[in-house]
Coordinates of C-alpha atoms in Angstrom, one line a residue:
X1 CA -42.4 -8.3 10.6
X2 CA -39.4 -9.3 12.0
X3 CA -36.1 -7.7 11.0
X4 CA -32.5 -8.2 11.8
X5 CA -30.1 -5.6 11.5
X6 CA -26.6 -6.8 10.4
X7 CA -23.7 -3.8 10.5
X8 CA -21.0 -4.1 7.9
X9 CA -18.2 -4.5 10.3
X10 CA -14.1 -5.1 9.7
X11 CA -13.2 -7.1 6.7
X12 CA -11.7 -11.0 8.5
X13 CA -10.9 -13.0 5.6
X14 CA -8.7 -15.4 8.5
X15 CA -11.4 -16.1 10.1
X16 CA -14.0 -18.9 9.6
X17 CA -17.2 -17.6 7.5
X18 CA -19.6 -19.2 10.3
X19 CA -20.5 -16.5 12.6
X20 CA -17.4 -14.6 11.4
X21 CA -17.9 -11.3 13.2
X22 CA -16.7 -9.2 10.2
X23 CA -16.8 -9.3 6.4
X24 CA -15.4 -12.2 4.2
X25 CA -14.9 -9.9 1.1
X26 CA -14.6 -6.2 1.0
X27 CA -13.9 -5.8 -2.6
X28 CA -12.8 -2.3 -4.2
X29 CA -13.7 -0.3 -1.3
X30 CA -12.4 2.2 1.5
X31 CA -12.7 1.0 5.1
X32 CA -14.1 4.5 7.0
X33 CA -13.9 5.6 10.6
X34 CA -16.6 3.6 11.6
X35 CA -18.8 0.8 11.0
X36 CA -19.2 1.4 6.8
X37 CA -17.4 1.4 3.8
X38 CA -16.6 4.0 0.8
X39 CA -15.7 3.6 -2.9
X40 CA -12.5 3.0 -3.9
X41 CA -11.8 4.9 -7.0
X42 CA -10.9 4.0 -10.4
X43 CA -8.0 5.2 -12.2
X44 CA -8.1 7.5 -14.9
X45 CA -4.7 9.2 -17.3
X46 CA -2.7 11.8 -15.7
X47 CA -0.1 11.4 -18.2
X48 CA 0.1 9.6 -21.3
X49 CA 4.2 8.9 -21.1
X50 CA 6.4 6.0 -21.7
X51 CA 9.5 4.3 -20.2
X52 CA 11.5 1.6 -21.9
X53 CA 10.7 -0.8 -19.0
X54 CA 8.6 -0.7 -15.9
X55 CA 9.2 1.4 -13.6
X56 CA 11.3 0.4 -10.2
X57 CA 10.9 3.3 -8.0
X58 CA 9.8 6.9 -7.8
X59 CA 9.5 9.9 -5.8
X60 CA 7.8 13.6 -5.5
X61 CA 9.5 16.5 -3.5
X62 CA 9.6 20.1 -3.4
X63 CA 12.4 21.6 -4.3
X64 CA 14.2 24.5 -2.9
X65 CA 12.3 26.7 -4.9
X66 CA 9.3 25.4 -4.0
X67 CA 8.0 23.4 -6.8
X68 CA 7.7 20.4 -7.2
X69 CA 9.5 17.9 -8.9
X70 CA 8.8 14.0 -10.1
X71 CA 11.6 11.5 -10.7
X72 CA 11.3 7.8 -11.4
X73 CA 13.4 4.8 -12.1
X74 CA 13.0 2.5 -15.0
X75 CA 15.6 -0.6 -15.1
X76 CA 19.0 1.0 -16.6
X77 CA 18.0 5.0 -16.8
X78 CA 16.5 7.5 -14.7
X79 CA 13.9 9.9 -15.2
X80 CA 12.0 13.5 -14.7
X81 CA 9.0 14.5 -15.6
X82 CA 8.6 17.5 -17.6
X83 CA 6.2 20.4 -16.2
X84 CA 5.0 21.1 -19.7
X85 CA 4.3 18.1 -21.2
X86 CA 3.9 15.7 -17.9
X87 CA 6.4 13.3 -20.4
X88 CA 9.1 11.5 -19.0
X89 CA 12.8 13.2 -19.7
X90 CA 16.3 11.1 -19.3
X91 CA 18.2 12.3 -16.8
X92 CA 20.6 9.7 -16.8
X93 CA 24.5 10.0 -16.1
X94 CA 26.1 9.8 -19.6
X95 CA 25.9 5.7 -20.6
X96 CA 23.0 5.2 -18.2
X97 CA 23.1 2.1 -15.7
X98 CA 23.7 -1.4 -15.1
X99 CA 21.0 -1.9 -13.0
X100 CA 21.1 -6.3 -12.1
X101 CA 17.9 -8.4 -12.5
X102 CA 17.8 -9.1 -9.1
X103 CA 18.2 -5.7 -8.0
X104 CA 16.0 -2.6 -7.9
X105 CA 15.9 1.4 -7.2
X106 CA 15.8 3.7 -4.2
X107 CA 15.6 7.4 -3.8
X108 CA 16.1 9.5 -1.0
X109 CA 16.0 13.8 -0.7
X110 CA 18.6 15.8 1.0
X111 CA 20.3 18.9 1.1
X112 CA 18.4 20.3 -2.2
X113 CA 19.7 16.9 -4.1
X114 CA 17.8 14.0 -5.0
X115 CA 19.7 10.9 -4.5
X116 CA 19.3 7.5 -5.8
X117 CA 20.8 4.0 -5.1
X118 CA 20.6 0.3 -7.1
X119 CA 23.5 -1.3 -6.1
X120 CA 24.8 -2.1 -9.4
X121 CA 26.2 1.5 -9.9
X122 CA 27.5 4.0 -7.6
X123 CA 25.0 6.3 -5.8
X124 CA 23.4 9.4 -7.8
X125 CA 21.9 12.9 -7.0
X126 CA 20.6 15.3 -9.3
X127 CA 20.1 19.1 -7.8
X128 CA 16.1 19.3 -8.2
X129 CA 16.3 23.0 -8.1
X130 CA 18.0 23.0 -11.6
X131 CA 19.7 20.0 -12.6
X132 CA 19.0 17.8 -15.2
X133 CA 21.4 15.0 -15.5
X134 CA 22.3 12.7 -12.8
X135 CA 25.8 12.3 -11.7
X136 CA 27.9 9.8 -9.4
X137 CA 27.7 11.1 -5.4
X138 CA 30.4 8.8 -4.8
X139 CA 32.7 6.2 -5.9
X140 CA 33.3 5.0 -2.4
X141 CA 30.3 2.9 -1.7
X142 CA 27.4 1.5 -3.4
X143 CA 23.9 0.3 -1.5
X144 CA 21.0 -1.3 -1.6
X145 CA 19.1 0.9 0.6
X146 CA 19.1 5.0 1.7
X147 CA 17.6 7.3 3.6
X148 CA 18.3 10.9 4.8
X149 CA 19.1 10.7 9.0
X150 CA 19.5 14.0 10.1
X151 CA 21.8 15.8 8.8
X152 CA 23.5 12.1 6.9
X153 CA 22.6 10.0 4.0
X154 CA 22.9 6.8 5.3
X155 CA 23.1 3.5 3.2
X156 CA 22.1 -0.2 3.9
X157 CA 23.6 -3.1 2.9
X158 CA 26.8 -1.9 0.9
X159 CA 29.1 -2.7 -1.2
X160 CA 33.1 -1.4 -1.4
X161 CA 36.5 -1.9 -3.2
X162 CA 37.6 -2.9 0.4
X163 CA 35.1 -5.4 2.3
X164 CA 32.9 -6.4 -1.4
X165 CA 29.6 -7.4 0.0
X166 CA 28.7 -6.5 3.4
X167 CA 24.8 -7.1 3.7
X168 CA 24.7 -6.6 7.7
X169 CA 26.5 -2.9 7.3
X170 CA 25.6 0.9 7.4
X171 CA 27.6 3.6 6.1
X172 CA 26.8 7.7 6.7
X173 CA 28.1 10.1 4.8
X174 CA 29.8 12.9 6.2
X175 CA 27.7 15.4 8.5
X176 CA 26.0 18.2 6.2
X177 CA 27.5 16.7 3.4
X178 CA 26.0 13.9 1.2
X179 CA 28.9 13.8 -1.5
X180 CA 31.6 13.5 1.0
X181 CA 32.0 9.6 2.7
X182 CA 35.5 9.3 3.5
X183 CA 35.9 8.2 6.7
X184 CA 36.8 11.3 9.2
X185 CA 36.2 11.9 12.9
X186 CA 35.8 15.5 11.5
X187 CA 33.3 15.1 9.2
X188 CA 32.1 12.2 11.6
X189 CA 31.8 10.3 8.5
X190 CA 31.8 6.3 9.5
X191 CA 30.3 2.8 8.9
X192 CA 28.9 0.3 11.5
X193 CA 28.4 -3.5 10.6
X194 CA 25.4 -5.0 12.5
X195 CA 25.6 -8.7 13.6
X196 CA 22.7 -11.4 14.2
X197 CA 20.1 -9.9 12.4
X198 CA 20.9 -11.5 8.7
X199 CA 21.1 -8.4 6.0
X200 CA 19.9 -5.2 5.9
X201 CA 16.4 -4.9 3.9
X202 CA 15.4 -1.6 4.5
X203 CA 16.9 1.7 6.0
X204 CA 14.0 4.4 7.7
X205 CA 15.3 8.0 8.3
X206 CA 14.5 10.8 10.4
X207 CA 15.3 12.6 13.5
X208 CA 16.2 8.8 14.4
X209 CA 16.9 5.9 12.5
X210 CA 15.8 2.4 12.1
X211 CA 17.1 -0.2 10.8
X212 CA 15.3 -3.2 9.5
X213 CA 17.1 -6.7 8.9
X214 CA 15.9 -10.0 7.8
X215 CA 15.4 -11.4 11.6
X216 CA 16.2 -8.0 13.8
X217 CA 15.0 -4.6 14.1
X218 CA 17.7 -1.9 15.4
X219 CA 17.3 1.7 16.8
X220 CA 20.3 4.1 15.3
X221 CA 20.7 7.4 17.7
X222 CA 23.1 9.8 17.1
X223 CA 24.9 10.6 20.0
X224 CA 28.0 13.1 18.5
X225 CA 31.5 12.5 18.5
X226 CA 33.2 10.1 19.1
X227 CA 30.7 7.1 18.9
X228 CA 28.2 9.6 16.3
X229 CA 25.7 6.7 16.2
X230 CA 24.4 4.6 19.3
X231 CA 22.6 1.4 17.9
X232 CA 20.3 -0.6 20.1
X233 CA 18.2 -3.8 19.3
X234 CA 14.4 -3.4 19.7
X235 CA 13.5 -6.6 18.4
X236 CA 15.1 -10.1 17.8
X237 CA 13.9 -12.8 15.3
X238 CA 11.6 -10.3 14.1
X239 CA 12.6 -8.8 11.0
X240 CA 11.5 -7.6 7.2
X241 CA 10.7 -10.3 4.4
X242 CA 9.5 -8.1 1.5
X243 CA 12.0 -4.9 1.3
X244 CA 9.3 -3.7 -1.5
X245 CA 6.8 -3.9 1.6
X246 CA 8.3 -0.7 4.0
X247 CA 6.6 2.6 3.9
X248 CA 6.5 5.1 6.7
X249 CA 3.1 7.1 7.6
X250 CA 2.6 9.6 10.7
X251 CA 5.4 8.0 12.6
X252 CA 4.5 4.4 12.1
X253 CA 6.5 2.1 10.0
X254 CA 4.8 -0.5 8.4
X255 CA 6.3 -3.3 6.7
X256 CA 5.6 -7.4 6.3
X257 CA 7.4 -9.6 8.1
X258 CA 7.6 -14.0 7.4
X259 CA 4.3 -14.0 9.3
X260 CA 2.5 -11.2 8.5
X261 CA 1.8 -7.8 8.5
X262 CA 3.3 -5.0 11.1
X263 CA 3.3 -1.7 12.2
X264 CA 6.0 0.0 14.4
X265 CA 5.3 3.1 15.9
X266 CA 7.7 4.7 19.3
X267 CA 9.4 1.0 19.2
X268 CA 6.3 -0.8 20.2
X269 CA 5.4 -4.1 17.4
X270 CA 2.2 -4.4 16.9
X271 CA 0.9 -7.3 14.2
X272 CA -1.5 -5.7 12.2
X273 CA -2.6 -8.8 9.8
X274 CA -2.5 -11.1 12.7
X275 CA -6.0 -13.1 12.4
X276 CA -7.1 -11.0 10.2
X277 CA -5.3 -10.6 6.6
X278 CA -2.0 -12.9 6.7
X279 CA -3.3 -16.1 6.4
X280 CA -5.6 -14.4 3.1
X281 CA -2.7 -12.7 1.7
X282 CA -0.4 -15.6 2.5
X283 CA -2.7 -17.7 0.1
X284 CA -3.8 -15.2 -2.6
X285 CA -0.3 -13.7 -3.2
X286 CA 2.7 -14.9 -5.3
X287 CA 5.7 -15.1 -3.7
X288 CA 7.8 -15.0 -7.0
X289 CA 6.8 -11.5 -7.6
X290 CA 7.2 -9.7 -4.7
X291 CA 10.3 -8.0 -5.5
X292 CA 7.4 -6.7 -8.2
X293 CA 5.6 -5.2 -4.7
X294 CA 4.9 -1.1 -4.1
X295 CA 3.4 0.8 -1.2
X296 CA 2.1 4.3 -1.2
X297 CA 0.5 6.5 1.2
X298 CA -3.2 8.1 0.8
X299 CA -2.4 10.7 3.5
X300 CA -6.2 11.9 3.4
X301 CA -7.7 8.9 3.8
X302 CA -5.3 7.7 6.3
X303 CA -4.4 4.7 4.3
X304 CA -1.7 2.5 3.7
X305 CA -2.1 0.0 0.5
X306 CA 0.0 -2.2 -1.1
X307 CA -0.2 -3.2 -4.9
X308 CA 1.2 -7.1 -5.3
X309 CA 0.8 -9.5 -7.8
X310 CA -2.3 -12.1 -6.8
X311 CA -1.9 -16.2 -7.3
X312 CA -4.1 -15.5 -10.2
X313 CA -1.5 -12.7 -12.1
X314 CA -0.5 -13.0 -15.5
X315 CA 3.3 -12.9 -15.7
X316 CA 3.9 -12.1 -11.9
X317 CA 2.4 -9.1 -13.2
X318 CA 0.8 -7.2 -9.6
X319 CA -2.5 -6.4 -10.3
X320 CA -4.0 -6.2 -6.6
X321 CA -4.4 -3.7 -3.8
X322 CA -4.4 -4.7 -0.4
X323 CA -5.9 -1.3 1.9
X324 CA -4.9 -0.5 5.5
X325 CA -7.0 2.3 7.5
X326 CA -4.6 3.0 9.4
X327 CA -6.5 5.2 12.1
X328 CA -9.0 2.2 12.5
X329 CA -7.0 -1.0 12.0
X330 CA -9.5 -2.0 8.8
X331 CA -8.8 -3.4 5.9
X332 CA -10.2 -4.1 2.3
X333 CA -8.8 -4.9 -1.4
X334 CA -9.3 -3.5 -4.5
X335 CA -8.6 -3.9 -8.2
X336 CA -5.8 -2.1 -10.1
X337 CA -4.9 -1.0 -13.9
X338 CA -2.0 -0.2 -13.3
X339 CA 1.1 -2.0 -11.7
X340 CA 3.2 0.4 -9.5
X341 CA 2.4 2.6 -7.3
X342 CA 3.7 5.9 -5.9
X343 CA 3.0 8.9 -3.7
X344 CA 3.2 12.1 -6.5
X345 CA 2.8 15.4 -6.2
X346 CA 1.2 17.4 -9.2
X347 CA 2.7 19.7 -11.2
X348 CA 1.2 23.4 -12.0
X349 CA -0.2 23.7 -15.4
X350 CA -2.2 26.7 -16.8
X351 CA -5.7 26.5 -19.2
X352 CA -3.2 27.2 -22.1
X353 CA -0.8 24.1 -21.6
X354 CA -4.5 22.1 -22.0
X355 CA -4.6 23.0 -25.2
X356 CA -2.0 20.3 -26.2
X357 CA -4.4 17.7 -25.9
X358 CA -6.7 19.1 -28.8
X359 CA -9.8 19.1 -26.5
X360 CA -11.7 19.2 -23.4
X361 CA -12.8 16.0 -23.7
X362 CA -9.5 14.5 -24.8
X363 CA -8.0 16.0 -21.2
X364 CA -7.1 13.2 -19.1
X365 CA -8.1 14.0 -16.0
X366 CA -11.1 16.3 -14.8
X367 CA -10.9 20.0 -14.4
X368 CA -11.8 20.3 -10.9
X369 CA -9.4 17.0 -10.5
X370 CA -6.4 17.8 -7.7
X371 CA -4.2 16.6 -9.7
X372 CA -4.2 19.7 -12.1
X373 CA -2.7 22.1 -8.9
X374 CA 0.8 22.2 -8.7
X375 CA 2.2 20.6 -5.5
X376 CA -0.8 19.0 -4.2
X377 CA 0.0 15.5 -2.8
X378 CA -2.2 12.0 -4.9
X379 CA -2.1 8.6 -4.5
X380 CA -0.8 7.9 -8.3
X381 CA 0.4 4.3 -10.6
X382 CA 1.8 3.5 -13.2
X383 CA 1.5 0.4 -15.8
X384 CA 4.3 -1.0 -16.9
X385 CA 5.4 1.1 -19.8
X386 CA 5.6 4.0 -17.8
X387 CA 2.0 5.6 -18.4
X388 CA 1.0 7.5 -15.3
X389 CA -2.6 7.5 -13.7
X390 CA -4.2 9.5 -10.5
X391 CA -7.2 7.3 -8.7
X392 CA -9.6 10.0 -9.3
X393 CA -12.3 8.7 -11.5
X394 CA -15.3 6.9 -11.0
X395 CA -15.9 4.1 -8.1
X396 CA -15.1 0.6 -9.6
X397 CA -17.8 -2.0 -8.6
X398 CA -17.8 -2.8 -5.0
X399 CA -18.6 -6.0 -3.5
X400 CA -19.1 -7.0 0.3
X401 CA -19.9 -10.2 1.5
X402 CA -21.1 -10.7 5.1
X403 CA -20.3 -13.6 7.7
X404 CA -22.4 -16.7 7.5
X405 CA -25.2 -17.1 10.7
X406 CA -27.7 -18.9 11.8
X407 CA -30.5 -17.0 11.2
X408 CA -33.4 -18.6 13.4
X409 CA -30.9 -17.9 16.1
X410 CA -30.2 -14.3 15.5
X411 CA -34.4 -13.6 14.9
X412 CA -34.3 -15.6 18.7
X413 CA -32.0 -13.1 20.1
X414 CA -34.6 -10.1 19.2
X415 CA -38.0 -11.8 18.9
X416 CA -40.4 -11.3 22.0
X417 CA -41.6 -14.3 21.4
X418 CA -39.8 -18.0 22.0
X419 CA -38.3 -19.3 18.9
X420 CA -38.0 -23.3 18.6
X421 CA -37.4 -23.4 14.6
X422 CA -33.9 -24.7 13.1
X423 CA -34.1 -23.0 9.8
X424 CA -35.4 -19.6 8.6
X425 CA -36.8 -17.9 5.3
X426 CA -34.9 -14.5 4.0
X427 CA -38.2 -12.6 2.1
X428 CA -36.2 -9.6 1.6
X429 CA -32.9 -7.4 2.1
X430 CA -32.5 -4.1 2.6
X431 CA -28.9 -2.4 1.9
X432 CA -28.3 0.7 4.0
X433 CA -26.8 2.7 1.5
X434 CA -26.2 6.9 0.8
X435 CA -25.8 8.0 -2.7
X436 CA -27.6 7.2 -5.8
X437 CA -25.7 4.8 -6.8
X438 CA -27.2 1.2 -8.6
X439 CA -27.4 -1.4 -5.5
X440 CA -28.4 -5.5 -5.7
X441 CA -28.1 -8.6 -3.2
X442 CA -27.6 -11.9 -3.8
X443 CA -28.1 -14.5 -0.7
X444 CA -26.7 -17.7 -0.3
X445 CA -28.2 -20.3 2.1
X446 CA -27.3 -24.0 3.1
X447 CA -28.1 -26.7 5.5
X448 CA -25.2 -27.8 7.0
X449 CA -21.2 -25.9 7.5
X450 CA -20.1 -28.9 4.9
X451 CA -22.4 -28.1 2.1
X452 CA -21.3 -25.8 -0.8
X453 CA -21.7 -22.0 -0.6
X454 CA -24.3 -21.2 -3.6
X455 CA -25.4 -17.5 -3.5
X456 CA -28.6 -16.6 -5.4
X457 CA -29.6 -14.7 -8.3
X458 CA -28.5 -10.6 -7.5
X459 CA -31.7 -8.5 -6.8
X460 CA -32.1 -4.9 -7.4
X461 CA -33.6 -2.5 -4.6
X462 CA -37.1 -2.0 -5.1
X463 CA -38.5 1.7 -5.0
X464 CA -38.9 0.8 -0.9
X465 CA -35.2 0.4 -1.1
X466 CA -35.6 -3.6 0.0
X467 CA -34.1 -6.7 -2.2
X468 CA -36.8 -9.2 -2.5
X469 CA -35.2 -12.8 -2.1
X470 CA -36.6 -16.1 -0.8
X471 CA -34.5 -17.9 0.7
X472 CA -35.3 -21.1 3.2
X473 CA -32.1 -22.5 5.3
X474 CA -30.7 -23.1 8.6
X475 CA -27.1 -20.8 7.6
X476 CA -27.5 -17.5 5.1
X477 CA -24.6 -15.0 4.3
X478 CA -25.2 -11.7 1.7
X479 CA -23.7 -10.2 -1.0
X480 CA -23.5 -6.5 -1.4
X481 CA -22.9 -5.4 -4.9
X482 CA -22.5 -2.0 -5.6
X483 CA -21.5 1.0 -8.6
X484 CA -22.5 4.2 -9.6
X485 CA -22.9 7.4 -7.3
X486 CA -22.9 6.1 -3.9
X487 CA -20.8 7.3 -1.7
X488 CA -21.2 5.3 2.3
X489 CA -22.0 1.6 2.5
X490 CA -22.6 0.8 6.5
X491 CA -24.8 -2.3 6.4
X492 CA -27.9 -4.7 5.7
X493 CA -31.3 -5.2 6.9
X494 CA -33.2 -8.5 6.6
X495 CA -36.5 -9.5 6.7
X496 CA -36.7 -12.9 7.7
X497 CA -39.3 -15.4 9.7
X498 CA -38.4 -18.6 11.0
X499 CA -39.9 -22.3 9.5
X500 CA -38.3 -25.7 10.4
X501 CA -39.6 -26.5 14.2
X502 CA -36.8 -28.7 16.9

C-alpha cells in the first residue's frame, strides 16, 4: 500500500488552491509552533452585565494598590466594573457625554489615573486606586487618540478653541503631570503639527513614540529641553487605514494598512498578510463596519486577532476572528459570539461571592477557570449589550481544508516503481490527530482546474483511525472536520493507488 503523507502546513487563502503549499481554510483553530493546529475555544459568561449600547473601548490595569481594575466605554457614559458583582457601574462625569456617530473611545493609564479620550468631550481620568466618577483632565484640548510617552500623555489628532481641527497634530501634556497642558518650556509642555502624512490615526506610547498617519509613519524621541521631542519619518506613503486595527504585542506594532496587513518592530515594516491573508480579508470583510473593528492580545498563545464584521454580517454587526501567531507568522479564523473584544484582567472573588448565582451549575464560568483569580490576564468579548465572556469553554468545530494536488504525481514522487497513470483513487484517509476528540473527512476530486470543487460525504475514523473514502480523479483536496476533546491537529495520511494510464 501506498501512502502519501500530507502535513497541515500555514493557512494561504491568497494563493491558488492547485498545489497551494498551505491550507485553504483553517477554520476555528490556533496556528502552533510548528507544522499543526489547536482548538480555538468557545466562549462561555464571565459576567452577565449590561450597557445601554455597545461597547467602544475598554481596558484592564492594576492599580496602585495592586488590584485590578476594568473600565469600558459605551457611546455617551463610561463604565467600571464592580468587584462584587462583575456588573457594570457609571462612572460618568455628571451629564455623561456627547460622544459623535462617527467617533469612538480611547483609554490610556498614567500616573495612577485612567484617562480616556472621544473627541466630542474633553479628555477624562478617573484615579483607579479610589475614584469613582470621571472628571474633565483638561479643557484645553480634546483628541482622538492617546497614549502614555514617558513621563507625558500625549494626544493625536486634536482639537482646540484656537486652531479647531488639526488632524496632522500632537500635543503632550506637561512632564509628570497629565492634568497640566498649558504650554511652558518649564513644564516642557508643547504641540508639534506633522506635515505630508494626512491625519493622525493612531498614537503608540512608550519609552519612545510612534506616530501612525494615513500615508506616513513617524518616530517621536524625546530629546529634553528645548526641542523635548525629535520627530523623524520612518516610512512614507505607508500609513494606517483602520485606526480600530493597531495593537501593540512584545515590541511589535501591528496594524492594517490600504494593502494589507503589518507588523513594525525596531522600525523595520514587514507585510505580514502579503500573499497570504489580504487579498482573503480584502474580499470577506466589510468595509462599512470597520470603525466596528477590535484587536486584543492572547499573550500566552502569542497571538494577535482581530474581530471584524464579515461580507456576510448582519447589520455590520463583526462576527469574525481573524488569528495572527505572531512567533510563527501563521494564521487562521474563527467564529465569535460576541462582538468586541478586549484584553481583561480578572477580578478576585471568594467561594462566598459564588453564592450569588444560586448554584454551582448556574456559575458562569468553571471553577478551575483563570478567570476566577484576581489579576490574571484573558483574552475576553463582549456582545453588544455589554454582557462580558472569557474564551475558555469548549473547542468550537474546527475545520481545515488542504491544497488541491495531483495525486498520481505525488504517489510518483515516493513510489519505487515508474508511474505513467493521469488520475488516482483515494481508498482511505487517515487524520493525524491527539486527543479524543470526534474526527471525519470529506474528499473532493475533479478532472480538470475548471470543473466545480464537490467534496464528498464526511467519514468518521474507523477503530484503525483511517476514513474510508473512494474517490477516482486526476486533482483531490481534504476536509478536516473536527470537535470534541482533541487537543493537536498536525496532518493527513492517504491511501491512494493510481488508475487512468498516459
Amino acid at each position: 500500500m501506498t501512502t502519501l503523507a500530507l502535513p497541515l502546513n500555514e493557512w494561504l487563502p491568497d494563493q491558488p488552491a492547485l498545489n497551494n503549499p498551505g491550507l485553504t481554510r483553517a477554520h476555528n483553530v490556533i496556528p502552533g509552533a510548528g507544522k499543526f493546529y489547536r482548538p480555538f475555544p468557545g466562549a462561555e459568561p464571565y459576567a452577565d452585565t449590561s450597557l445601554p449600547s455597545r461597547p467602544y473601548a475598554a481596558i484592564s490595569l492594576l492599580n496602585n494598590n495592586g488590584n485590578a481594575r476594568v473600565f469600558c466605554a459605551s457611546k455617551l457614559s463610561l463604565w467600571s466594573q464592580q468587584p462584587d458583582t462583575r456588573a457594570w457601574a457609571d462612572a460618568s462625569r455628571t451629564g455623561g457625554y456627547t460622544t459623535s456617530d462617527l467617533e469612538g473611545w480611547r483609554f490610556t493609564e498614567a500616573y495612577g489615573l485612567n484617562i480616556a479620550t472621544n473627541y466630542s468631550d474633553h479628555p477624562q481620568f478617573i484615579n483607579t486606586a479610589g475614584g469613582t466618577k470621571f472628571a474633565n483632565l483638561t479643557s484645553l484640548v480634546k483628541g482622538r487618540y492617546v497614549a502614555t510617552l514617558r513621563d507625558f500623555v500625549l494626544l493625536g489628532n486634536t482639537f482646540d478653541s484656537f486652531d479647531g481641527a488639526v488632524p496632522y497634530r500632537v500635543r503632550w501634556s506637561a512632564i509628570g503631570n497629565p492634568n497640566d497642558w498649558n504650554f511652558s518650556a518649564t513644564t516642557q509642555s508643547d504641540f508639534q503639527d506633522i506635515l505630508g502624512g494626512g491625519a493622525v490615526q493612531a498614537v503608540i506610547g512608550g519609552e519612545e513614540g510612534t506616530i501612525l498617519l494615513k500615508t506616513q509613519i513617524v518616530k517621536m524621541v524625546y530629546v529634553g529641553s528645548p526641542a523635548i521631542f525629535e520627530f523623524r519619518t520612518i516610512y512614507q506613503n505607508k500609513g494606517c487605514a483602520i485606526p480600530q486595527s493597531v495593537i501593540t504585542a512584545d515590541g511589535k506594532i501591528f496594524f492594517y494598512a490600504e494593502d494589507g496587513f503589518y507588523q513594525l518592530e525596531n522600525d523595520r515594516l514587514t507585510a505580514i498578510g502579503k500573499g497570504k491573508v489580504d487579498h482573503w480579508f480584502a474580499t470577506n470583510s466589510n468595509q462599512a463596519a470597520y470603525n466596528r473593528m477590535s484587536v486584543s492580545i492572547d499573550p500566552l498563545n502569542k497571538l494577535v486577532i482581530w474581530l471584524f464584521a464579515s461580507a456576510d454580517a448582519t447589520n455590520l454587526t463583526p462576527d469574525t476572528l481573524l488569528i495572527y501567531n505572531y512567533d510563527t507568522g501563521a494564521w487562521s479564523t474563527a467564529s465569535s459570539p460576541t462582538t468586541f473584544l478586549f484584553n481583561a484582567l480578572s477580578l478576585p472573588i471568594t467561594l462566598a461571592a459564588l453564592d450569588r448565582h444560586g448554584s454551582l451549575a448556574a456559575v458562569p464560568a468553571s471553577l478551575d477557570s483563570p478567570v476566577w483569580t484576581g489579576g490574571r490576564a484573558f483574552l475576553a468579548g463582549m456582545d453588544d449589550r455589554g454582557k462580558v465572556f472569557s474564551f475558555s469553554a469548549a473547542a468550537l468545530p474546527a475545520v481545515l481544508e488542504t491544497g488541491e494536488y495531483q495525486t498520481a504525481q505525488q504517489i510518483a514522487a515516493v513510489s519505487p516503481d515508474p508511474v505513467t497513470a493521469d488520475r488516482a483513487l483515494v481508498r482511505s484517509v487517515s487524520p493525524k490527530v491527539h486527543g479524543p476528540g470526534d474526527v471525519s473527512v470529506a474528499v473532493a476530486g475533479r478532472v480538470t482546474p475548471q470543473a466545480m470543487t464537490m467534496y464528498g460525504a464526511a467519514v468518521s475514523m474507523n477503530a484503525n483511525g483511517w476514513c474510508p473514502q473512494r474517490n477516482d480523479s486526476r486533482y483531490h483536496r481534504y476536509r478536516v472536520s473536527l470537535s470534541g476533546g482533541w487537543s493537536q491537529v498536525m496532518g493527513v495520511e492517504i491511501d491512494a493507488v493510481p488508475t487512468g494510464r498516459r
